[in-house]
Every structure is written in C-alpha cells, then in structure tokens.
PDB file of N, CA, C and O in Angstrom:
ATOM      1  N   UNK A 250     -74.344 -15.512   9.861  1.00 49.00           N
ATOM      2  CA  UNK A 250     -73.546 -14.307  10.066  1.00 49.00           C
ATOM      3  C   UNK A 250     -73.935 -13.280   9.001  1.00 49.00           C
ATOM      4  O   UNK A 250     -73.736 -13.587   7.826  1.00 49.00           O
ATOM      5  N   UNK A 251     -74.580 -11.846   9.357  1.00 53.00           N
ATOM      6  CA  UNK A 251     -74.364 -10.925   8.539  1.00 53.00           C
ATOM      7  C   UNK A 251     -73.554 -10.552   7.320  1.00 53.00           C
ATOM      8  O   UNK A 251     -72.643 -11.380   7.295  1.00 53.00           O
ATOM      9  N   UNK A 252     -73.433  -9.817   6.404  1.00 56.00           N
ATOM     10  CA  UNK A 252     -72.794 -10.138   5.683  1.00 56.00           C
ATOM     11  C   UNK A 252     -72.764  -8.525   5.526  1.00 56.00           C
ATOM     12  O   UNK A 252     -73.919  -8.102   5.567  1.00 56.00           O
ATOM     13  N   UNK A 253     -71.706  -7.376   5.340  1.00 58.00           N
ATOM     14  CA  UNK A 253     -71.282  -6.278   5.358  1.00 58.00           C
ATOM     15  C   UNK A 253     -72.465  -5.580   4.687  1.00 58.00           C
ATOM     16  O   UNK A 253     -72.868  -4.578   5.280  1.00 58.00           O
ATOM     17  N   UNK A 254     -73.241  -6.002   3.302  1.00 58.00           N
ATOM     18  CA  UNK A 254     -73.764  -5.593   2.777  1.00 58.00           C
ATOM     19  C   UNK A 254     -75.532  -5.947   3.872  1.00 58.00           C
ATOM     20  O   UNK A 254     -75.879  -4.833   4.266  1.00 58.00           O
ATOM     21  N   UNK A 255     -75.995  -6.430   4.100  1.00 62.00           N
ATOM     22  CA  UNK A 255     -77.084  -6.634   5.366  1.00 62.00           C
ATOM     23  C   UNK A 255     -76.268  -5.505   6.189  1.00 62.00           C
ATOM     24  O   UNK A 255     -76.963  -4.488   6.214  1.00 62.00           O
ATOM     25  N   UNK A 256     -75.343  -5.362   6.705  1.00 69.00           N
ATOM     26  CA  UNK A 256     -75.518  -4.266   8.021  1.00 69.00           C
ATOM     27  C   UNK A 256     -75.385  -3.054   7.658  1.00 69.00           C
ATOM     28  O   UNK A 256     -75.246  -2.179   8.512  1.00 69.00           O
ATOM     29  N   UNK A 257     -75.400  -2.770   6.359  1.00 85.00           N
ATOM     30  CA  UNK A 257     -75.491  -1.075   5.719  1.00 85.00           C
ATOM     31  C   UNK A 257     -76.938  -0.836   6.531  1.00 85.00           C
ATOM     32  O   UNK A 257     -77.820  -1.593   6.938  1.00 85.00           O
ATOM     33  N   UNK A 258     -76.730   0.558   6.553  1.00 90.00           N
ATOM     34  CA  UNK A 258     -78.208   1.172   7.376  1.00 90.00           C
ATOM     35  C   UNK A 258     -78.269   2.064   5.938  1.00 90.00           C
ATOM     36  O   UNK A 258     -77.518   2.981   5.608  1.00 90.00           O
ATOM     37  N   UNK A 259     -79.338   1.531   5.242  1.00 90.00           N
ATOM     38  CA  UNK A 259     -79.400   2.483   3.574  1.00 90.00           C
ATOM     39  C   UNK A 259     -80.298   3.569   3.962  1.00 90.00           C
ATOM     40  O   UNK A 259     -80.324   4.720   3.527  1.00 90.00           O
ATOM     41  N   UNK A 260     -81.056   2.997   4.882  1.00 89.00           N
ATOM     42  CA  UNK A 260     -81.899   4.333   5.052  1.00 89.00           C
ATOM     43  C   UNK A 260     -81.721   5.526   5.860  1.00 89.00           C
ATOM     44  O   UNK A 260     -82.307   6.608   5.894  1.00 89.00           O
ATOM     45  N   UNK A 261     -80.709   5.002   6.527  1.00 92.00           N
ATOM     46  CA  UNK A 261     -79.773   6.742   6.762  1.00 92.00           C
ATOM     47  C   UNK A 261     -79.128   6.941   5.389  1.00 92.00           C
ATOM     48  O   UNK A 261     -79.562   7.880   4.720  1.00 92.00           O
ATOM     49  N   UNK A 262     -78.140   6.178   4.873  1.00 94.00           N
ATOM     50  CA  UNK A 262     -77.607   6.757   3.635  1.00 94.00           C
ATOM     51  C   UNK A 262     -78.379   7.091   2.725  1.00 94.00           C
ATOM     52  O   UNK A 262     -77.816   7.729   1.835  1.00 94.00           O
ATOM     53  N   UNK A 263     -79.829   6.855   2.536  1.00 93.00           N
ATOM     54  CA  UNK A 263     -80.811   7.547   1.605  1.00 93.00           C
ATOM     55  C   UNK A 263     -81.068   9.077   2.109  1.00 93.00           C
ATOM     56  O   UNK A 263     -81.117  10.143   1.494  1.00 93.00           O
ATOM     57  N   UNK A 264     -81.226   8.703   3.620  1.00 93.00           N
ATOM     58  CA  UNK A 264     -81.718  10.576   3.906  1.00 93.00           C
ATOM     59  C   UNK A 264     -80.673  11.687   3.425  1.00 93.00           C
ATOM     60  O   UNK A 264     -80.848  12.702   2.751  1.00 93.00           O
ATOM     61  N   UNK A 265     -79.350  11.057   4.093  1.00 96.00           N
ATOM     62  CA  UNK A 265     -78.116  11.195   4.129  1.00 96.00           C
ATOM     63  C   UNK A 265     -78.517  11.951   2.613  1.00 96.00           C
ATOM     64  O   UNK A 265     -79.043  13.062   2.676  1.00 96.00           O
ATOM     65  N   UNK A 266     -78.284  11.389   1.384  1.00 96.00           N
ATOM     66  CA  UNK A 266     -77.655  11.680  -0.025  1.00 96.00           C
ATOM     67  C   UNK A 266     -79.171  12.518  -0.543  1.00 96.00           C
ATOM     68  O   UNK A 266     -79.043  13.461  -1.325  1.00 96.00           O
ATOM     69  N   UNK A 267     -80.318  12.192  -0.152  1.00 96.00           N
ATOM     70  CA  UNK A 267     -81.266  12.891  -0.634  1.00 96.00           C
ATOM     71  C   UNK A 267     -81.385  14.690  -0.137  1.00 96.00           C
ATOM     72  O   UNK A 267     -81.712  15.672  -0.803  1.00 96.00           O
ATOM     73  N   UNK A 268     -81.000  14.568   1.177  1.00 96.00           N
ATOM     74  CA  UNK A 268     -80.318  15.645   1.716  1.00 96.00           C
ATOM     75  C   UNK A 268     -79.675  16.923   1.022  1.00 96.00           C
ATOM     76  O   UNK A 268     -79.863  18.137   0.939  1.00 96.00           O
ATOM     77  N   UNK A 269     -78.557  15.655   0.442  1.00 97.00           N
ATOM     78  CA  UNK A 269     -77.459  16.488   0.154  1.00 97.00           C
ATOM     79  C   UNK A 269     -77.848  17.013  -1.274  1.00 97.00           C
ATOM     80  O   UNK A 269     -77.317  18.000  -1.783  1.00 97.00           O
ATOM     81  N   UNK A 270     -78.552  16.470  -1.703  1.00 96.00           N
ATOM     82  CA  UNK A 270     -79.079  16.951  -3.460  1.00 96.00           C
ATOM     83  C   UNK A 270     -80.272  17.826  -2.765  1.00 96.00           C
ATOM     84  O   UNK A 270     -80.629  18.644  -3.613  1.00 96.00           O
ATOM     85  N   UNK A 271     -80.718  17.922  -2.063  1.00 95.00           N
ATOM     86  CA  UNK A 271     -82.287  18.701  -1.916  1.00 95.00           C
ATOM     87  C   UNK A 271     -83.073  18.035  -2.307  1.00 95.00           C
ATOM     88  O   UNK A 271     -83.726  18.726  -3.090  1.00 95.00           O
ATOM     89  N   UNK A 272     -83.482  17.034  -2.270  1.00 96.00           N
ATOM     90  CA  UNK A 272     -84.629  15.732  -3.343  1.00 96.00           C
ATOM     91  C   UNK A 272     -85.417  15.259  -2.327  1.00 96.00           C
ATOM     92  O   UNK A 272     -85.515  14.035  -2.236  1.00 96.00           O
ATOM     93  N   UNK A 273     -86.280  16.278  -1.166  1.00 94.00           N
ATOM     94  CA  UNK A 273     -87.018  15.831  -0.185  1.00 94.00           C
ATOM     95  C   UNK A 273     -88.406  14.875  -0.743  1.00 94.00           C
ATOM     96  O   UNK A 273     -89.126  14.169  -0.038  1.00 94.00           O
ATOM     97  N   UNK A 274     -88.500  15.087  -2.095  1.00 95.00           N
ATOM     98  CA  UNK A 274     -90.054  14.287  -2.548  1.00 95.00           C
ATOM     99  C   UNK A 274     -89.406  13.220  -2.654  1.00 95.00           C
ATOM    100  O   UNK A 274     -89.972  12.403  -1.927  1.00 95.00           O
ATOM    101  N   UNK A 275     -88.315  12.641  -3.276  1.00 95.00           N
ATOM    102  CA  UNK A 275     -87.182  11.175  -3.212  1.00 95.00           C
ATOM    103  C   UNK A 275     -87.090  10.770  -2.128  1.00 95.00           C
ATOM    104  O   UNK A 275     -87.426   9.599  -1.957  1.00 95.00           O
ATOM    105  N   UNK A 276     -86.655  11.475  -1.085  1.00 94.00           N
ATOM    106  CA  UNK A 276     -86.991  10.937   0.061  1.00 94.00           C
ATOM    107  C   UNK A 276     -88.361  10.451   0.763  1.00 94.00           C
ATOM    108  O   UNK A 276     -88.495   9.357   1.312  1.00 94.00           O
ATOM    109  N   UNK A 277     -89.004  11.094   0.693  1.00 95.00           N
ATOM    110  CA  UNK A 277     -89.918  10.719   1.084  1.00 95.00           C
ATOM    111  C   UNK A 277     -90.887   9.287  -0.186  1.00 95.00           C
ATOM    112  O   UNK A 277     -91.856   8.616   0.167  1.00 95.00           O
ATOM    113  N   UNK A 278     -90.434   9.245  -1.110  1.00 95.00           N
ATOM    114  CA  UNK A 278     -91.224   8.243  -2.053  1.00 95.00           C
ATOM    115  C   UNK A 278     -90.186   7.086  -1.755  1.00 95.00           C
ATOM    116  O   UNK A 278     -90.760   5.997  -1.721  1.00 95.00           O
ATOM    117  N   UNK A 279     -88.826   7.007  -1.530  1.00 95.00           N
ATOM    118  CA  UNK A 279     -88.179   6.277  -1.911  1.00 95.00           C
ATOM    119  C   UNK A 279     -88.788   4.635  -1.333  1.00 95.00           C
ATOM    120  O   UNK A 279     -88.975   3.702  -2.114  1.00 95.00           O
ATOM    121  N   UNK A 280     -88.999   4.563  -0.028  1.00 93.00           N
ATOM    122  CA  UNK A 280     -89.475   3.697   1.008  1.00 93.00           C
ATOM    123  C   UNK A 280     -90.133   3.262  -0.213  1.00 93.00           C
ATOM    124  O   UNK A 280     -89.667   2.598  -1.138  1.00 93.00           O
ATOM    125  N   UNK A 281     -91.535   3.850  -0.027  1.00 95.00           N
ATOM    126  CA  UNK A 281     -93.018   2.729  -0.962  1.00 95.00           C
ATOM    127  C   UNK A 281     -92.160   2.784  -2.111  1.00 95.00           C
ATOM    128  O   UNK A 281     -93.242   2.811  -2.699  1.00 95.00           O
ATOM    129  N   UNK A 282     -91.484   2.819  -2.818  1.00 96.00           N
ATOM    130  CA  UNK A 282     -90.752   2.786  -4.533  1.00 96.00           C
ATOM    131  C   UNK A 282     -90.637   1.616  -4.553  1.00 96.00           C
ATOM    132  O   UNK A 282     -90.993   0.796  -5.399  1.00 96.00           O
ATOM    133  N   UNK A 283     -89.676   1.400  -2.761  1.00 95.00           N
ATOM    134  CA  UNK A 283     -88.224   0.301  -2.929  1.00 95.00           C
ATOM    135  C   UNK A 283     -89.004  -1.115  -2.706  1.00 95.00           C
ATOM    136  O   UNK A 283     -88.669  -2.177  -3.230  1.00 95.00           O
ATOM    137  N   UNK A 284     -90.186  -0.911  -1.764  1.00 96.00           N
ATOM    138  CA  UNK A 284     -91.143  -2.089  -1.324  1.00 96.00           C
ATOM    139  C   UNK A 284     -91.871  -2.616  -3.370  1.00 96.00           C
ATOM    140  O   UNK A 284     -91.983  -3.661  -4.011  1.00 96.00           O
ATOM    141  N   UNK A 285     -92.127  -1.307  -3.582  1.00 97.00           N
ATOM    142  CA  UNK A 285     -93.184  -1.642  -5.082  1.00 97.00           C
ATOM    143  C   UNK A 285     -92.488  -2.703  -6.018  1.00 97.00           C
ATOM    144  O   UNK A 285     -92.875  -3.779  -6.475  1.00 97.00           O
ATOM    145  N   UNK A 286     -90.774  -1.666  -6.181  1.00 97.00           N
ATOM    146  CA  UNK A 286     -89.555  -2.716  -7.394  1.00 97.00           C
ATOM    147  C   UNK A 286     -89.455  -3.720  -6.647  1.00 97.00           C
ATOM    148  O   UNK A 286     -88.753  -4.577  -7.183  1.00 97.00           O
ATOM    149  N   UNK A 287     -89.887  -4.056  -5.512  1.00 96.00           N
ATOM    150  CA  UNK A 287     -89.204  -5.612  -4.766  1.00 96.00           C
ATOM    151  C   UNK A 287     -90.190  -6.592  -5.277  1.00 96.00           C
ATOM    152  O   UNK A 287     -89.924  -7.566  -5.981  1.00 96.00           O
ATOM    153  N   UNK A 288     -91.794  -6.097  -4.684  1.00 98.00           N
ATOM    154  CA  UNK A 288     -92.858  -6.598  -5.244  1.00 98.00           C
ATOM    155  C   UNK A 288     -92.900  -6.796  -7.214  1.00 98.00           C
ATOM    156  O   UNK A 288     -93.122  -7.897  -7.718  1.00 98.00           O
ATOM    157  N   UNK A 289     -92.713  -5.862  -7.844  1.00 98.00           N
ATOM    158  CA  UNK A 289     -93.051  -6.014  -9.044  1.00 98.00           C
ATOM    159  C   UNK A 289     -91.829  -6.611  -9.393  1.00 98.00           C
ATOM    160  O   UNK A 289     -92.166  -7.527 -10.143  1.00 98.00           O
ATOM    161  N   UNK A 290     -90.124  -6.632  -9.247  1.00 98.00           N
ATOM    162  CA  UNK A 290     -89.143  -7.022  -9.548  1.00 98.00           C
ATOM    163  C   UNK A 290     -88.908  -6.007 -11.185  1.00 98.00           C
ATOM    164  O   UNK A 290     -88.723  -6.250 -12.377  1.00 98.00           O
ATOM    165  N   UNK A 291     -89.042  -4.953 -10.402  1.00 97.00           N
ATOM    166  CA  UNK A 291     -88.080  -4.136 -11.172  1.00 97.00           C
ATOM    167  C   UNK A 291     -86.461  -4.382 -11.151  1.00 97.00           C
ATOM    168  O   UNK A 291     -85.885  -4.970 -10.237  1.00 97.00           O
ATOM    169  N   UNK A 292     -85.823  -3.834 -12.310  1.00 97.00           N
ATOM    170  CA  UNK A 292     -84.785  -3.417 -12.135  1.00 97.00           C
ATOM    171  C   UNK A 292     -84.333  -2.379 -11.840  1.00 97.00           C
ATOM    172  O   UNK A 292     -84.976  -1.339 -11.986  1.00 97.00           O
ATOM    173  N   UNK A 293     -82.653  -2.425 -11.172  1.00 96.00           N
ATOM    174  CA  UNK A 293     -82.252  -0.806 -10.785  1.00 96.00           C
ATOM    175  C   UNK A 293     -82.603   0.325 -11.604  1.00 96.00           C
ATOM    176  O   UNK A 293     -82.861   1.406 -11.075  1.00 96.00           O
ATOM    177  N   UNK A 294     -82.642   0.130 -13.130  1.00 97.00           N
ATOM    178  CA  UNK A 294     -82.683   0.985 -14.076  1.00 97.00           C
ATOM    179  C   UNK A 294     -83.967   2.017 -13.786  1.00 97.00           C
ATOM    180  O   UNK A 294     -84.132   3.237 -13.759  1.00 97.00           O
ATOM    181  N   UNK A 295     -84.912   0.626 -13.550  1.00 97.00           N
ATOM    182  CA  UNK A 295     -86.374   1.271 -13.769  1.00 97.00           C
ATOM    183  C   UNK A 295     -86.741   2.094 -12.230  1.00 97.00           C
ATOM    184  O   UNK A 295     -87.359   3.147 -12.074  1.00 97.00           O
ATOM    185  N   UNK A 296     -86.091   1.153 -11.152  1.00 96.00           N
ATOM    186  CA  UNK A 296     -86.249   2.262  -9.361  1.00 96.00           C
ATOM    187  C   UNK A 296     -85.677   3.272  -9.289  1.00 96.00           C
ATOM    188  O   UNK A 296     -85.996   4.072  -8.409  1.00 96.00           O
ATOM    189  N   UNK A 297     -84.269   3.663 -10.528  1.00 96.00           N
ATOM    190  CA  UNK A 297     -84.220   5.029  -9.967  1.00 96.00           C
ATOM    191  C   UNK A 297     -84.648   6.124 -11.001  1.00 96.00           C
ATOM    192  O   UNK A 297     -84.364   7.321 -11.043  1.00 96.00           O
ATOM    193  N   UNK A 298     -85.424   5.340 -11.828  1.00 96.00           N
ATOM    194  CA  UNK A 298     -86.417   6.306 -12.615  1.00 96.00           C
ATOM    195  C   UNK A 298     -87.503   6.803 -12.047  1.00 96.00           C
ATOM    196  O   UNK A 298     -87.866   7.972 -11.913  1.00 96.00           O
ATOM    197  N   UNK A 299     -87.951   5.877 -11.750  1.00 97.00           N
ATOM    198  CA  UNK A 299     -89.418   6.137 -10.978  1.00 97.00           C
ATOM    199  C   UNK A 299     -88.616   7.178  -9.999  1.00 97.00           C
ATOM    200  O   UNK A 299     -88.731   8.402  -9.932  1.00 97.00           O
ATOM    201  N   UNK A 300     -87.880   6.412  -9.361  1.00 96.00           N
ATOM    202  CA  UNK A 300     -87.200   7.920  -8.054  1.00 96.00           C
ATOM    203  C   UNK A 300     -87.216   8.999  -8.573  1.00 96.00           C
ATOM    204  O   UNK A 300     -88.181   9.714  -8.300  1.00 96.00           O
ATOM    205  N   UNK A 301     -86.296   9.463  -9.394  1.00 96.00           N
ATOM    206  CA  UNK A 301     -85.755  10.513 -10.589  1.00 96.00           C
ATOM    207  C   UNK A 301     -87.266  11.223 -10.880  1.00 96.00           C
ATOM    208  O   UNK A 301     -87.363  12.450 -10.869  1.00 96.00           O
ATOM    209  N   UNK A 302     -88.391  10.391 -11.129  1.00 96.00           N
ATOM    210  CA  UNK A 302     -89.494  10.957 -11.928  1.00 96.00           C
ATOM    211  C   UNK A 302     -90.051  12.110 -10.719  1.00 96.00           C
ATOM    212  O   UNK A 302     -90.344  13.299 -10.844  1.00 96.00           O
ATOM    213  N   UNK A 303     -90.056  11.175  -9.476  1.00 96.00           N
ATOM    214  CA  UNK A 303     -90.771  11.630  -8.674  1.00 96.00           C
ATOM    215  C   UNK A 303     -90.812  13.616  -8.154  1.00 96.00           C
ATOM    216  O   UNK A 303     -91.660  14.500  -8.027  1.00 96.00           O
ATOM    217  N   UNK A 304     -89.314  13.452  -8.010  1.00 95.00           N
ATOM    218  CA  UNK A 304     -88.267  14.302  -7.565  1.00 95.00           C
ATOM    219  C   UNK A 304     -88.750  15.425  -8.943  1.00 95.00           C
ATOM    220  O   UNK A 304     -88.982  16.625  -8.794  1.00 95.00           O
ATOM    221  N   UNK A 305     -88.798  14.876  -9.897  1.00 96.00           N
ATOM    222  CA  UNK A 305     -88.803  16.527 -11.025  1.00 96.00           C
ATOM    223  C   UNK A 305     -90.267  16.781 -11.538  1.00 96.00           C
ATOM    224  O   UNK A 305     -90.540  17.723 -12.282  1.00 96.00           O
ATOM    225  N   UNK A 306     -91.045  16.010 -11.153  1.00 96.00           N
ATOM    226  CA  UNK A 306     -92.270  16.084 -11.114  1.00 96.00           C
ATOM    227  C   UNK A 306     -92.589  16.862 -10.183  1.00 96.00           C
ATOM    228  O   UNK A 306     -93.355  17.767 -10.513  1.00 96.00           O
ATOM    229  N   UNK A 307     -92.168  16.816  -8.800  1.00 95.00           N
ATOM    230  CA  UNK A 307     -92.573  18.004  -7.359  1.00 95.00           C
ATOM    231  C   UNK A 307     -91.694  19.220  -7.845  1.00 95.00           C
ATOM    232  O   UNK A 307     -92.236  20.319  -7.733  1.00 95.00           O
ATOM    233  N   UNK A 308     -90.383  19.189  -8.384  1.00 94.00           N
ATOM    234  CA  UNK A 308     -89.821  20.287  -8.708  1.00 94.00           C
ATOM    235  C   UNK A 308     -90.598  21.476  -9.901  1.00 94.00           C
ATOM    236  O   UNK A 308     -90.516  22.699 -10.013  1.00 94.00           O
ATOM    237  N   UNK A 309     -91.276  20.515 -10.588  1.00 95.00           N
ATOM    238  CA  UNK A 309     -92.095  21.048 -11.743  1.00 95.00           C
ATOM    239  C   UNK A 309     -93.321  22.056 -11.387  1.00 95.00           C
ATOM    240  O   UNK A 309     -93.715  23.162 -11.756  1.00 95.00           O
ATOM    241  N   UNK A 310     -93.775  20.847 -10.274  1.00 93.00           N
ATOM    242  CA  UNK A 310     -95.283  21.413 -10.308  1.00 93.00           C
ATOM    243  C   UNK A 310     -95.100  22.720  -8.858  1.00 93.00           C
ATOM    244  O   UNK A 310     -96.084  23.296  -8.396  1.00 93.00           O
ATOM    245  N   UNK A 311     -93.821  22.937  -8.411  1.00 86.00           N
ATOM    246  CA  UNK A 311     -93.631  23.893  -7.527  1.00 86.00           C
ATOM    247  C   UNK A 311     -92.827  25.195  -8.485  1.00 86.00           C
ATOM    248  O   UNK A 311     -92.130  26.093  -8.014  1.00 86.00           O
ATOM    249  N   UNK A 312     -93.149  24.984  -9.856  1.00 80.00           N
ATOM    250  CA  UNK A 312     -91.976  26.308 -10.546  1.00 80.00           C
ATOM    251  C   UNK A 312     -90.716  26.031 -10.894  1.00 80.00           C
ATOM    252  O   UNK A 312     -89.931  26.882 -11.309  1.00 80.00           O
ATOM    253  N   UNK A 313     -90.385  24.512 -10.705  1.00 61.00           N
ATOM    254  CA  UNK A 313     -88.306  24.620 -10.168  1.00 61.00           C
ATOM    255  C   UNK A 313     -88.052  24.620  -9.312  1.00 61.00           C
ATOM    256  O   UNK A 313     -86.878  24.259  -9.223  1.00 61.00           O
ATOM    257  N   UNK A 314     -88.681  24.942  -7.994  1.00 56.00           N
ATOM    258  CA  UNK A 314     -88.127  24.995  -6.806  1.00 56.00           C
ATOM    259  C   UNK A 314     -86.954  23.856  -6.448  1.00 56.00           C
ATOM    260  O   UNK A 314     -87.128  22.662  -6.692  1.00 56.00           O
ATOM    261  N   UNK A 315     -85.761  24.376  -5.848  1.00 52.00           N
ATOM    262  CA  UNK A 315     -85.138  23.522  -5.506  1.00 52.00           C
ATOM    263  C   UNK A 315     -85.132  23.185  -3.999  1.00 52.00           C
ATOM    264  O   UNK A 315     -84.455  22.247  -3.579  1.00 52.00           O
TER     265      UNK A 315
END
C-alpha cells in the first residue's frame, strides 16, 4: 500500500513553487539535481544548494533578471 508520502506528485509541486518564485533555471535543473543527490547521496543541505546555485547563477549572468 502506498504510503501518503509516495502519492505526492512533487513534480507538479516543484513547477508549482518554482513558478511562484520565478526560478525557471530551478526548474528546469531540478530533475537531473534530484537523480545526481540520489546517485551521489547528497544531503538536503547540499540539493538545495546546488538548486539555489543554479537559479542565481542564470540570474547573474542575465544582469538580475528576475
């Protein structure tokens, strides 16, 4: 039997919240991030850095653009 946490659909709630911040490069990295920390066994700390990095790194190299 499923278990509440298995039937979350995260990847609507990722578009969902990336959305809502404007963080379209997060969105779009998040997928290969989440496969990489599974593979390497990151911790949360370190996946939503790398996320975080991604996101102000495209903001950077576009001026700030939000």
């Amino acid at each position: 039997m499923p278990t509440a946490k298995n039937t979350r659909d995260f990847t609507a709630e990722i578009a969902y919240l990336t959305r809502a911040l404007k963080a379209p490069t997060m969105r779009e990295a998040v997928t290969r991030l989440a496969e990489r920390a599974r593979s390497e066994s990151w911790t949360h700390e370190e996946f939503l850095v790398a996320c975080l990095q991604r996101e102000v790194s495209a903001r950077e190299s576009h001026g700030g653009e939000g």
